[in-house]
Amino acid sequence: MSTTDRELRVGMVGYAFMGAAHSQAWRTVNRVFDLPARARMALICGRDTAKVADAADTLGWDAYTTDWRDLINRDDIDVVDICTPGDSHAEIALAALAAGKHVLCEKPLANSVEEARAMTAAADVARASGVRSMCGFNYRRVPAVTMMRQLVADGRLGVIRHVRATYLQDWIVDPQFPLVWRLQKDRAGSGALGDIGAHIIDLTQFVTGQRISGVSAVTETFVKERPLPAESSGLAASVDGHTAPTGAVTVDDAAVFVARLDGGALATYEASRFATGRKNALRVEINGSLGSVVFDLERLNELEFYDATRPAVEQGFSRILVTEGEHPYMSAWWPPGHIIGYEHSFTHEMRDFIEAVATGVDPTPSFADALQVQLVLDAVARSAELGSSWAEVEPTLTAAAV
């Protein structure tokens, strides 16, 4: 692919699951898409010297550091990619924006509405100087999801009446699973609600073009105490027959809520990390006056589409294989019928981010969009705390498109 000589030098903070996914995307994006700038994987940051050095070598980064402040203060870094737990998002992003760096931040944007508002305000100020920012809701970039949005925008579903969204996992079903950071409110902000619920909130709002205006919710923590991780306690799960120390789980294991969208649609959402047998099951169904459309992440190259305008004898859900060159993003990949996977959503994310930064356009979802998701998460938490009473979603107090 022919790409201009302009280089965007990327510094990434974090190297675990999301760090690996983002690294795969940064390595690949310019080899697939013809873009107005080329990403250079300049610097990776992590606290453990040995581990971050190994990550730099394995993931393909030029150099490493153990201090994110060093990364931000370097003149040879243009983009800061934040892949850390939520408790450090705000501090790193605010410092990066103040230093004039473009910022890509993983979701959810922050651990609180207050932090998300501060980040959004800083992004608004930085934008005036040409500094861009984006939140990484990668499922927007699955071609079938983008096509789903197009079907709704083109009026193929008519008036949207129902939204049904679930995101189910089972990785903490075992009560002996250790108390990792995702189960601690001070690190993660919330549990299944923010971790996977944020994805389906953003995805459904993106697809429908409608925002959640109010919710009634219930949350549950099924296992309230867990063994401390070995690296935290210095002990294994059991030593000489004695149970290892435990700590309190301070986040939700599951969240279920009903919602009203501002366009009039009714919606139901379920996010659980206790759905035994479900590994990463995200499913969204949209019902409208003229048809319905369904997306299932376990079949991410497909959509199910029901066209109620067809003659009755021809009606029924049809399978659309989203692999044609005319489908979103797919012209860069393989011949029709040759499917893509989970990692490609991140490559598409980097593609859109580079394109926006290089051409001086604000990328989406913006920090303001991510703040709006944070406000929905806050409304869900407030409703659950008050016995499922109705909770309105607070306004963002800033202009942003879904």
mmCIF file of C-alpha atoms in Angstrom:
data_model
loop_
_atom_site.group_PDB
_atom_site.id
_atom_site.type_symbol
_atom_site.label_atom_id
_atom_site.label_comp_id
_atom_site.label_asym_id
_atom_site.label_seq_id
_atom_site.Cartn_x
_atom_site.Cartn_y
_atom_site.Cartn_z
ATOM 1 C CA MET A 1 0.000 0.000 0.000
ATOM 2 C CA SER A 2 1.243 3.477 -0.803
ATOM 3 C CA THR A 3 1.295 5.759 2.235
ATOM 4 C CA THR A 4 2.662 9.266 2.626
ATOM 5 C CA ASP A 5 5.903 9.867 4.487
ATOM 6 C CA ARG A 6 4.056 11.498 7.372
ATOM 7 C CA GLU A 7 4.603 9.484 10.546
ATOM 8 C CA LEU A 8 2.500 9.299 13.685
ATOM 9 C CA ARG A 9 4.744 8.068 16.478
ATOM 10 C CA VAL A 10 2.676 6.069 18.955
ATOM 11 C CA GLY A 11 3.367 5.546 22.634
ATOM 12 C CA MET A 12 1.189 2.927 24.328
ATOM 13 C CA VAL A 13 0.625 2.607 28.079
ATOM 14 C CA GLY A 14 -0.208 -0.979 29.060
ATOM 15 C CA TYR A 15 0.719 -4.289 27.463
ATOM 16 C CA ALA A 16 -1.763 -6.955 28.638
ATOM 17 C CA PHE A 17 -4.936 -8.083 26.820
ATOM 18 C CA MET A 18 -5.875 -4.733 25.293
ATOM 19 C CA GLY A 19 -2.244 -3.804 24.799
ATOM 20 C CA ALA A 20 -1.749 -6.924 22.708
ATOM 21 C CA ALA A 21 -4.927 -6.263 20.706
ATOM 22 C CA HIS A 22 -3.928 -2.655 20.032
ATOM 23 C CA SER A 23 -0.386 -3.695 19.106
ATOM 24 C CA GLN A 24 -1.736 -6.156 16.554
ATOM 25 C CA ALA A 25 -3.766 -3.321 15.046
ATOM 26 C CA TRP A 26 -0.907 -0.801 14.976
ATOM 27 C CA ARG A 27 1.349 -3.407 13.318
ATOM 28 C CA THR A 28 -1.236 -4.221 10.663
ATOM 29 C CA VAL A 29 -3.138 -1.066 9.804
ATOM 30 C CA ASN A 30 -0.722 0.520 7.306
ATOM 31 C CA ARG A 31 -0.078 -2.817 5.642
ATOM 32 C CA VAL A 32 -3.768 -3.127 4.801
ATOM 33 C CA PHE A 33 -5.144 0.380 4.375
ATOM 34 C CA ASP A 34 -3.808 3.228 2.222
ATOM 35 C CA LEU A 35 -3.727 6.082 4.749
ATOM 36 C CA PRO A 36 -2.464 9.687 4.814
ATOM 37 C CA ALA A 37 -0.013 8.848 7.630
ATOM 38 C CA ARG A 38 1.949 5.871 8.856
ATOM 39 C CA ALA A 39 1.838 4.674 12.463
ATOM 40 C CA ARG A 40 5.191 3.948 14.064
ATOM 41 C CA MET A 41 5.171 1.792 17.205
ATOM 42 C CA ALA A 42 7.710 3.957 18.993
ATOM 43 C CA LEU A 43 7.367 3.283 22.715
ATOM 44 C CA ILE A 44 5.503 0.979 25.096
ATOM 45 C CA CYS A 45 5.108 1.586 28.823
ATOM 46 C CA GLY A 46 4.595 -0.772 31.762
ATOM 47 C CA ARG A 47 5.559 -0.808 35.438
ATOM 48 C CA ASP A 48 7.522 -4.080 35.433
ATOM 49 C CA THR A 49 10.839 -3.658 33.603
ATOM 50 C CA ALA A 50 11.280 -7.302 32.633
ATOM 51 C CA LYS A 51 7.687 -7.763 31.516
ATOM 52 C CA VAL A 52 7.480 -4.553 29.487
ATOM 53 C CA ALA A 53 10.829 -5.301 27.847
ATOM 54 C CA ASP A 54 9.498 -8.704 26.830
ATOM 55 C CA ALA A 55 6.260 -7.119 25.612
ATOM 56 C CA ALA A 56 8.157 -4.594 23.496
ATOM 57 C CA ASP A 57 10.058 -7.418 21.820
ATOM 58 C CA THR A 58 7.041 -9.701 21.395
ATOM 59 C CA LEU A 59 4.544 -7.067 20.275
ATOM 60 C CA GLY A 60 6.889 -5.130 17.995
ATOM 61 C CA TRP A 61 7.613 -1.830 19.773
ATOM 62 C CA ASP A 62 10.846 0.095 19.167
ATOM 63 C CA ALA A 63 11.553 0.828 22.821
ATOM 64 C CA TYR A 64 10.068 0.646 26.309
ATOM 65 C CA THR A 65 9.815 2.665 29.505
ATOM 66 C CA THR A 66 8.425 2.092 32.990
ATOM 67 C CA ASP A 67 7.171 5.666 33.489
ATOM 68 C CA TRP A 68 4.159 6.918 31.526
ATOM 69 C CA ARG A 69 5.168 10.493 32.336
ATOM 70 C CA ASP A 70 8.403 9.913 30.472
ATOM 71 C CA LEU A 71 6.382 8.684 27.501
ATOM 72 C CA ILE A 72 4.185 11.789 27.500
ATOM 73 C CA ASN A 73 7.073 14.220 27.936
ATOM 74 C CA ARG A 74 9.024 12.902 24.966
ATOM 75 C CA ASP A 75 9.055 15.105 21.869
ATOM 76 C CA ASP A 76 9.143 12.071 19.580
ATOM 77 C CA ILE A 77 5.666 10.821 20.631
ATOM 78 C CA ASP A 78 2.599 12.104 18.774
ATOM 79 C CA VAL A 79 -0.116 9.697 19.958
ATOM 80 C CA VAL A 80 -0.741 8.275 23.430
ATOM 81 C CA ASP A 81 -2.707 5.013 23.435
ATOM 82 C CA ILE A 82 -4.104 4.212 26.909
ATOM 83 C CA CYS A 83 -4.688 0.500 27.595
ATOM 84 C CA THR A 84 -4.500 0.541 31.392
ATOM 85 C CA PRO A 85 -7.147 -0.216 34.061
ATOM 86 C CA GLY A 86 -9.746 2.516 34.420
ATOM 87 C CA ASP A 87 -8.312 4.056 37.573
ATOM 88 C CA SER A 88 -5.438 5.601 35.588
ATOM 89 C CA HIS A 89 -7.283 6.683 32.427
ATOM 90 C CA ALA A 90 -8.061 10.212 33.593
ATOM 91 C CA GLU A 91 -4.607 11.056 34.943
ATOM 92 C CA ILE A 92 -2.788 9.803 31.857
ATOM 93 C CA ALA A 93 -5.244 11.302 29.347
ATOM 94 C CA LEU A 94 -5.316 14.717 31.009
ATOM 95 C CA ALA A 95 -1.521 14.885 31.057
ATOM 96 C CA ALA A 96 -1.260 13.720 27.440
ATOM 97 C CA LEU A 97 -3.798 16.248 26.163
ATOM 98 C CA ALA A 98 -2.077 19.049 28.086
ATOM 99 C CA ALA A 99 1.186 18.018 26.420
ATOM 100 C CA GLY A 100 -0.410 18.296 22.973
ATOM 101 C CA LYS A 101 -0.585 14.555 22.275
ATOM 102 C CA HIS A 102 -3.439 12.921 20.378
ATOM 103 C CA VAL A 103 -5.139 10.403 22.673
ATOM 104 C CA LEU A 104 -6.806 7.054 22.101
ATOM 105 C CA CYS A 105 -8.292 5.725 25.353
ATOM 106 C CA GLU A 106 -9.831 2.327 26.005
ATOM 107 C CA LYS A 107 -13.387 2.036 27.281
ATOM 108 C CA PRO A 108 -15.052 2.825 29.582
ATOM 109 C CA LEU A 109 -13.563 6.298 29.446
ATOM 110 C CA ALA A 110 -13.097 6.639 33.205
ATOM 111 C CA ASN A 111 -14.138 5.236 36.570
ATOM 112 C CA SER A 112 -16.553 8.056 37.370
ATOM 113 C CA VAL A 113 -18.691 10.701 35.738
ATOM 114 C CA GLU A 114 -16.528 13.405 37.314
ATOM 115 C CA GLU A 115 -13.374 12.011 35.719
ATOM 116 C CA ALA A 116 -15.119 11.562 32.362
ATOM 117 C CA ARG A 117 -16.372 15.168 32.442
ATOM 118 C CA ALA A 118 -12.858 16.442 33.180
ATOM 119 C CA MET A 119 -11.442 14.377 30.310
ATOM 120 C CA THR A 120 -14.122 15.627 27.929
ATOM 121 C CA ALA A 121 -13.515 19.244 28.920
ATOM 122 C CA ALA A 122 -9.769 18.790 28.368
ATOM 123 C CA ALA A 123 -10.429 17.211 24.977
ATOM 124 C CA ASP A 124 -12.587 20.193 24.009
ATOM 125 C CA VAL A 125 -9.765 22.598 24.926
ATOM 126 C CA ALA A 126 -7.144 20.517 23.112
ATOM 127 C CA ARG A 127 -9.280 20.307 19.977
ATOM 128 C CA ALA A 128 -8.846 24.058 19.464
ATOM 129 C CA SER A 129 -5.119 23.367 19.000
ATOM 130 C CA GLY A 130 -5.685 20.520 16.584
ATOM 131 C CA VAL A 131 -5.240 17.759 19.180
ATOM 132 C CA ARG A 132 -7.632 14.850 18.617
ATOM 133 C CA SER A 133 -9.034 12.268 21.027
ATOM 134 C CA MET A 134 -11.125 9.127 20.740
ATOM 135 C CA CYS A 135 -12.497 6.363 22.976
ATOM 136 C CA GLY A 136 -11.934 2.793 21.825
ATOM 137 C CA PHE A 137 -15.330 1.140 21.484
ATOM 138 C CA ASN A 138 -14.012 -1.380 18.967
ATOM 139 C CA TYR A 139 -17.298 -3.179 18.223
ATOM 140 C CA ARG A 140 -18.471 -0.149 16.257
ATOM 141 C CA ARG A 141 -15.827 -1.175 13.713
ATOM 142 C CA VAL A 142 -17.103 -4.695 13.053
ATOM 143 C CA PRO A 143 -18.280 -4.409 9.419
ATOM 144 C CA ALA A 144 -21.619 -6.093 10.177
ATOM 145 C CA VAL A 145 -22.312 -3.593 12.988
ATOM 146 C CA THR A 146 -21.488 -0.647 10.740
ATOM 147 C CA MET A 147 -23.791 -2.091 8.083
ATOM 148 C CA MET A 148 -26.477 -2.573 10.728
ATOM 149 C CA ARG A 149 -26.286 1.154 11.436
ATOM 150 C CA GLN A 150 -26.586 1.889 7.724
ATOM 151 C CA LEU A 151 -29.743 -0.209 7.440
ATOM 152 C CA VAL A 152 -31.318 1.772 10.290
ATOM 153 C CA ALA A 153 -30.136 5.136 8.922
ATOM 154 C CA ASP A 154 -31.474 4.279 5.459
ATOM 155 C CA GLY A 155 -34.941 3.652 6.933
ATOM 156 C CA ARG A 156 -34.977 -0.051 6.133
ATOM 157 C CA LEU A 157 -36.336 -0.848 9.608
ATOM 158 C CA GLY A 158 -38.792 2.058 9.732
ATOM 159 C CA VAL A 159 -39.584 3.429 13.199
ATOM 160 C CA ILE A 160 -37.429 1.728 15.839
ATOM 161 C CA ARG A 161 -39.592 0.222 18.574
ATOM 162 C CA HIS A 162 -37.484 -2.325 20.442
ATOM 163 C CA VAL A 163 -33.810 -2.808 21.244
ATOM 164 C CA ARG A 164 -32.629 -6.056 22.858
ATOM 165 C CA ALA A 165 -28.988 -6.371 23.902
ATOM 166 C CA THR A 166 -27.049 -8.962 25.880
ATOM 167 C CA TYR A 167 -23.348 -9.437 26.589
ATOM 168 C CA LEU A 168 -22.615 -12.651 28.468
ATOM 169 C CA GLN A 169 -19.393 -14.212 29.753
ATOM 170 C CA ASP A 170 -18.571 -16.862 32.373
ATOM 171 C CA TRP A 171 -14.921 -16.344 33.287
ATOM 172 C CA ILE A 172 -15.564 -15.731 37.013
ATOM 173 C CA VAL A 173 -18.154 -18.461 37.643
ATOM 174 C CA ASP A 174 -15.628 -20.403 39.747
ATOM 175 C CA PRO A 175 -15.719 -18.896 43.282
ATOM 176 C CA GLN A 176 -12.010 -19.742 43.615
ATOM 177 C CA PHE A 177 -11.098 -17.435 40.752
ATOM 178 C CA PRO A 178 -8.806 -14.806 42.306
ATOM 179 C CA LEU A 179 -9.627 -11.209 43.141
ATOM 180 C CA VAL A 180 -8.098 -9.617 40.041
ATOM 181 C CA TRP A 181 -8.282 -5.868 39.372
ATOM 182 C CA ARG A 182 -11.463 -6.164 37.320
ATOM 183 C CA LEU A 183 -13.267 -7.222 40.517
ATOM 184 C CA GLN A 184 -12.167 -4.170 42.499
ATOM 185 C CA LYS A 185 -14.200 -0.970 42.273
ATOM 186 C CA ASP A 186 -11.258 1.340 42.954
ATOM 187 C CA ARG A 187 -9.416 -0.139 39.952
ATOM 188 C CA ALA A 188 -12.232 -0.964 37.520
ATOM 189 C CA GLY A 189 -15.024 1.451 38.465
ATOM 190 C CA SER A 190 -17.674 -1.248 38.120
ATOM 191 C CA GLY A 191 -17.930 -4.901 37.160
ATOM 192 C CA ALA A 192 -19.871 -6.445 34.303
ATOM 193 C CA LEU A 193 -21.752 -3.157 33.969
ATOM 194 C CA GLY A 194 -18.753 -1.072 32.905
ATOM 195 C CA ASP A 195 -16.609 -3.840 31.453
ATOM 196 C CA ILE A 196 -19.071 -5.343 28.974
ATOM 197 C CA GLY A 197 -22.291 -3.404 29.572
ATOM 198 C CA ALA A 198 -20.583 -0.266 28.273
ATOM 199 C CA HIS A 199 -20.048 -2.026 24.944
ATOM 200 C CA ILE A 200 -23.713 -2.825 24.339
ATOM 201 C CA ILE A 201 -24.784 0.635 25.504
ATOM 202 C CA ASP A 202 -22.474 2.272 22.973
ATOM 203 C CA LEU A 203 -23.217 -0.245 20.223
ATOM 204 C CA THR A 204 -27.012 0.113 20.416
ATOM 205 C CA GLN A 205 -26.864 3.902 20.571
ATOM 206 C CA PHE A 206 -24.462 3.920 17.619
ATOM 207 C CA VAL A 207 -26.678 1.624 15.549
ATOM 208 C CA THR A 208 -30.008 3.294 16.305
ATOM 209 C CA GLY A 209 -28.848 6.914 16.467
ATOM 210 C CA GLN A 210 -30.884 7.188 19.685
ATOM 211 C CA ARG A 211 -29.624 7.800 23.201
ATOM 212 C CA ILE A 212 -30.741 6.140 26.409
ATOM 213 C CA SER A 213 -32.697 8.694 28.411
ATOM 214 C CA GLY A 214 -33.688 6.701 31.507
ATOM 215 C CA VAL A 215 -33.303 3.275 33.109
ATOM 216 C CA SER A 216 -34.575 0.909 35.771
ATOM 217 C CA ALA A 217 -31.897 -1.534 36.888
ATOM 218 C CA VAL A 218 -30.875 -4.365 39.154
ATOM 219 C CA THR A 219 -27.326 -5.543 39.808
ATOM 220 C CA GLU A 220 -25.963 -8.513 41.749
ATOM 221 C CA THR A 221 -22.657 -9.734 43.141
ATOM 222 C CA PHE A 222 -22.969 -13.510 43.385
ATOM 223 C CA VAL A 223 -19.560 -14.233 44.931
ATOM 224 C CA LYS A 224 -18.714 -11.587 47.487
ATOM 225 C CA GLU A 225 -15.302 -12.838 48.665
ATOM 226 C CA ARG A 226 -12.475 -14.242 46.538
ATOM 227 C CA PRO A 227 -8.925 -15.481 47.140
ATOM 228 C CA LEU A 228 -6.281 -12.816 46.827
ATOM 229 C CA PRO A 229 -4.023 -13.275 43.803
ATOM 230 C CA ALA A 230 -0.758 -15.033 44.591
ATOM 231 C CA GLU A 231 1.259 -11.940 43.670
ATOM 232 C CA SER A 232 -0.804 -9.890 46.151
ATOM 233 C CA SER A 233 -0.850 -12.267 49.135
ATOM 234 C CA GLY A 234 2.368 -14.155 48.556
ATOM 235 C CA LEU A 235 0.292 -17.328 48.987
ATOM 236 C CA ALA A 236 -1.325 -19.847 46.707
ATOM 237 C CA ALA A 237 -5.023 -20.670 47.013
ATOM 238 C CA SER A 238 -4.186 -23.185 49.719
ATOM 239 C CA VAL A 239 -1.056 -23.655 51.795
ATOM 240 C CA ASP A 240 -0.721 -26.765 54.021
ATOM 241 C CA GLY A 241 -4.481 -27.173 53.935
ATOM 242 C CA HIS A 242 -5.156 -23.616 55.067
ATOM 243 C CA THR A 243 -7.259 -21.356 52.900
ATOM 244 C CA ALA A 244 -5.441 -18.366 51.461
ATOM 245 C CA PRO A 245 -6.510 -14.847 52.463
ATOM 246 C CA THR A 246 -9.540 -13.467 50.676
ATOM 247 C CA GLY A 247 -10.736 -9.995 49.765
ATOM 248 C CA ALA A 248 -14.107 -8.433 49.117
ATOM 249 C CA VAL A 249 -15.484 -8.258 45.593
ATOM 250 C CA THR A 250 -16.602 -4.634 45.317
ATOM 251 C CA VAL A 251 -18.187 -4.636 41.855
ATOM 252 C CA ASP A 252 -21.254 -6.186 40.267
ATOM 253 C CA ASP A 253 -21.125 -9.626 38.687
ATOM 254 C CA ALA A 254 -24.239 -8.958 36.600
ATOM 255 C CA ALA A 255 -26.430 -6.011 35.615
ATOM 256 C CA VAL A 256 -29.882 -6.090 34.031
ATOM 257 C CA PHE A 257 -31.873 -3.006 33.085
ATOM 258 C CA VAL A 258 -34.743 -1.729 31.004
ATOM 259 C CA ALA A 259 -34.384 1.593 29.258
ATOM 260 C CA ARG A 260 -36.172 4.152 27.167
ATOM 261 C CA LEU A 261 -34.393 5.700 24.192
ATOM 262 C CA ASP A 262 -34.934 9.334 23.298
ATOM 263 C CA GLY A 263 -36.472 8.383 19.949
ATOM 264 C CA GLY A 264 -39.233 6.442 21.690
ATOM 265 C CA ALA A 265 -37.861 2.901 21.544
ATOM 266 C CA LEU A 266 -37.996 0.531 24.505
ATOM 267 C CA ALA A 267 -34.839 -1.421 25.325
ATOM 268 C CA THR A 268 -33.578 -4.239 27.526
ATOM 269 C CA TYR A 269 -29.934 -4.838 28.462
ATOM 270 C CA GLU A 270 -28.188 -7.689 30.244
ATOM 271 C CA ALA A 271 -24.477 -7.844 31.083
ATOM 272 C CA SER A 272 -23.153 -10.804 33.064
ATOM 273 C CA ARG A 273 -19.844 -12.506 33.740
ATOM 274 C CA PHE A 274 -21.747 -15.396 35.379
ATOM 275 C CA ALA A 275 -23.538 -16.813 32.319
ATOM 276 C CA THR A 276 -22.172 -20.362 32.514
ATOM 277 C CA GLY A 277 -21.115 -21.613 29.098
ATOM 278 C CA ARG A 278 -21.063 -18.177 27.481
ATOM 279 C CA LYS A 279 -17.520 -17.067 26.649
ATOM 280 C CA ASN A 280 -17.993 -13.763 24.821
ATOM 281 C CA ALA A 281 -21.601 -13.748 23.683
ATOM 282 C CA LEU A 282 -22.703 -10.315 22.494
ATOM 283 C CA ARG A 283 -26.064 -10.191 20.709
ATOM 284 C CA VAL A 284 -28.175 -7.216 19.626
ATOM 285 C CA GLU A 285 -31.621 -7.244 17.994
ATOM 286 C CA ILE A 286 -33.410 -4.158 16.670
ATOM 287 C CA ASN A 287 -37.132 -4.308 15.834
ATOM 288 C CA GLY A 288 -38.743 -1.600 13.713
ATOM 289 C CA SER A 289 -42.046 -0.974 11.969
ATOM 290 C CA LEU A 290 -40.656 -2.182 8.615
ATOM 291 C CA GLY A 291 -38.238 -4.887 9.679
ATOM 292 C CA SER A 292 -35.711 -6.264 12.145
ATOM 293 C CA VAL A 293 -31.975 -6.868 12.215
ATOM 294 C CA VAL A 294 -29.856 -9.079 14.462
ATOM 295 C CA PHE A 295 -26.100 -9.158 15.160
ATOM 296 C CA ASP A 296 -24.335 -11.957 17.035
ATOM 297 C CA LEU A 297 -20.623 -11.529 17.820
ATOM 298 C CA GLU A 298 -20.090 -15.297 17.626
ATOM 299 C CA ARG A 299 -21.071 -14.943 13.945
ATOM 300 C CA LEU A 300 -19.515 -11.538 13.441
ATOM 301 C CA ASN A 301 -19.418 -11.721 9.642
ATOM 302 C CA GLU A 302 -23.197 -12.054 9.445
ATOM 303 C CA LEU A 303 -26.443 -10.187 9.966
ATOM 304 C CA GLU A 304 -29.970 -11.558 10.154
ATOM 305 C CA PHE A 305 -32.373 -9.215 8.369
ATOM 306 C CA TYR A 306 -36.168 -9.349 8.206
ATOM 307 C CA ASP A 307 -37.809 -7.146 5.581
ATOM 308 C CA ALA A 308 -41.499 -6.739 6.396
ATOM 309 C CA THR A 309 -42.075 -4.860 3.126
ATOM 310 C CA ARG A 310 -41.610 -8.067 1.137
ATOM 311 C CA PRO A 311 -44.719 -10.041 0.080
ATOM 312 C CA ALA A 312 -45.970 -12.229 2.926
ATOM 313 C CA VAL A 313 -45.074 -15.397 1.062
ATOM 314 C CA GLU A 314 -41.425 -14.259 0.833
ATOM 315 C CA GLN A 315 -40.955 -12.959 4.372
ATOM 316 C CA GLY A 316 -38.516 -14.485 6.822
ATOM 317 C CA PHE A 317 -35.139 -13.714 8.360
ATOM 318 C CA SER A 318 -32.417 -13.798 5.729
ATOM 319 C CA ARG A 319 -28.681 -14.204 6.304
ATOM 320 C CA ILE A 320 -26.427 -11.458 4.989
ATOM 321 C CA LEU A 321 -22.771 -12.459 4.750
ATOM 322 C CA VAL A 322 -20.911 -9.179 5.304
ATOM 323 C CA THR A 323 -17.774 -9.944 3.267
ATOM 324 C CA GLU A 324 -18.352 -8.101 -0.014
ATOM 325 C CA GLY A 325 -15.973 -5.363 -1.074
ATOM 326 C CA GLU A 326 -18.891 -2.919 -0.923
ATOM 327 C CA HIS A 327 -19.457 -3.656 2.758
ATOM 328 C CA PRO A 328 -17.838 -1.342 5.355
ATOM 329 C CA TYR A 329 -14.042 -1.804 5.626
ATOM 330 C CA MET A 330 -14.086 -5.053 3.632
ATOM 331 C CA SER A 331 -12.500 -3.764 0.406
ATOM 332 C CA ALA A 332 -9.107 -3.868 2.153
ATOM 333 C CA TRP A 333 -9.316 -7.540 3.026
ATOM 334 C CA TRP A 334 -10.080 -10.797 1.213
ATOM 335 C CA PRO A 335 -12.319 -11.982 -1.654
ATOM 336 C CA PRO A 336 -16.052 -12.305 -0.862
ATOM 337 C CA GLY A 337 -16.849 -15.110 1.553
ATOM 338 C CA HIS A 338 -13.441 -15.032 3.248
ATOM 339 C CA ILE A 339 -14.285 -14.054 6.807
ATOM 340 C CA ILE A 340 -12.454 -11.770 9.228
ATOM 341 C CA GLY A 341 -12.224 -11.905 13.041
ATOM 342 C CA TYR A 342 -12.224 -10.089 16.365
ATOM 343 C CA GLU A 343 -8.794 -8.501 15.917
ATOM 344 C CA HIS A 344 -9.875 -6.751 12.725
ATOM 345 C CA SER A 345 -12.201 -4.455 14.696
ATOM 346 C CA PHE A 346 -9.115 -2.911 16.325
ATOM 347 C CA THR A 347 -7.346 -2.543 12.967
ATOM 348 C CA HIS A 348 -10.407 -0.668 11.705
ATOM 349 C CA GLU A 349 -10.321 1.443 14.878
ATOM 350 C CA MET A 350 -6.729 2.472 14.210
ATOM 351 C CA ARG A 351 -7.551 3.063 10.548
ATOM 352 C CA ASP A 352 -10.292 5.558 11.448
ATOM 353 C CA PHE A 353 -8.165 7.207 14.138
ATOM 354 C CA ILE A 354 -5.158 7.726 11.845
ATOM 355 C CA GLU A 355 -7.399 9.026 9.056
ATOM 356 C CA ALA A 356 -9.039 11.550 11.393
ATOM 357 C CA VAL A 357 -5.803 12.773 12.981
ATOM 358 C CA ALA A 358 -3.983 13.061 9.650
ATOM 359 C CA THR A 359 -6.820 14.987 7.989
ATOM 360 C CA GLY A 360 -7.711 17.196 10.970
ATOM 361 C CA VAL A 361 -11.129 15.677 11.588
ATOM 362 C CA ASP A 362 -12.563 14.783 15.001
ATOM 363 C CA PRO A 363 -12.692 10.986 15.344
ATOM 364 C CA THR A 364 -15.652 9.138 16.831
ATOM 365 C CA PRO A 365 -16.600 8.031 19.367
ATOM 366 C CA SER A 366 -15.332 11.226 20.962
ATOM 367 C CA PHE A 367 -14.681 11.663 24.653
ATOM 368 C CA ALA A 368 -18.066 13.398 24.781
ATOM 369 C CA ASP A 369 -19.710 10.298 23.300
ATOM 370 C CA ALA A 370 -17.911 8.160 25.877
ATOM 371 C CA LEU A 371 -18.997 10.549 28.649
ATOM 372 C CA GLN A 372 -22.602 9.960 27.606
ATOM 373 C CA VAL A 373 -22.072 6.191 27.997
ATOM 374 C CA GLN A 374 -20.558 6.894 31.432
ATOM 375 C CA LEU A 375 -23.694 8.813 32.366
ATOM 376 C CA VAL A 376 -25.828 5.811 31.401
ATOM 377 C CA LEU A 377 -23.626 3.555 33.552
ATOM 378 C CA ASP A 378 -24.083 6.014 36.417
ATOM 379 C CA ALA A 379 -27.869 6.013 35.988
ATOM 380 C CA VAL A 380 -27.911 2.200 36.038
ATOM 381 C CA ALA A 381 -25.862 2.143 39.251
ATOM 382 C CA ARG A 382 -28.092 4.787 40.882
ATOM 383 C CA SER A 383 -31.247 2.910 39.940
ATOM 384 C CA ALA A 384 -29.915 -0.380 41.309
ATOM 385 C CA GLU A 385 -28.909 1.271 44.591
ATOM 386 C CA LEU A 386 -32.448 2.679 44.954
ATOM 387 C CA GLY A 387 -34.298 -0.603 44.480
ATOM 388 C CA SER A 388 -34.682 -0.351 40.694
ATOM 389 C CA SER A 389 -36.414 3.018 40.812
ATOM 390 C CA TRP A 390 -36.442 4.950 37.549
ATOM 391 C CA ALA A 391 -33.287 7.006 36.985
ATOM 392 C CA GLU A 392 -32.958 9.660 34.306
ATOM 393 C CA VAL A 393 -29.663 9.878 32.446
ATOM 394 C CA GLU A 394 -28.017 13.192 33.198
ATOM 395 C CA PRO A 395 -27.165 15.483 30.250
ATOM 396 C CA THR A 396 -23.570 15.575 29.047
ATOM 397 C CA LEU A 397 -23.479 19.378 29.190
ATOM 398 C CA THR A 398 -21.469 19.293 25.978
ATOM 399 C CA ALA A 399 -22.314 18.876 22.307
ATOM 400 C CA ALA A 400 -21.492 15.511 20.766
ATOM 401 C CA ALA A 401 -22.975 13.314 18.087
ATOM 402 C CA VAL A 402 -23.750 9.667 18.751
#
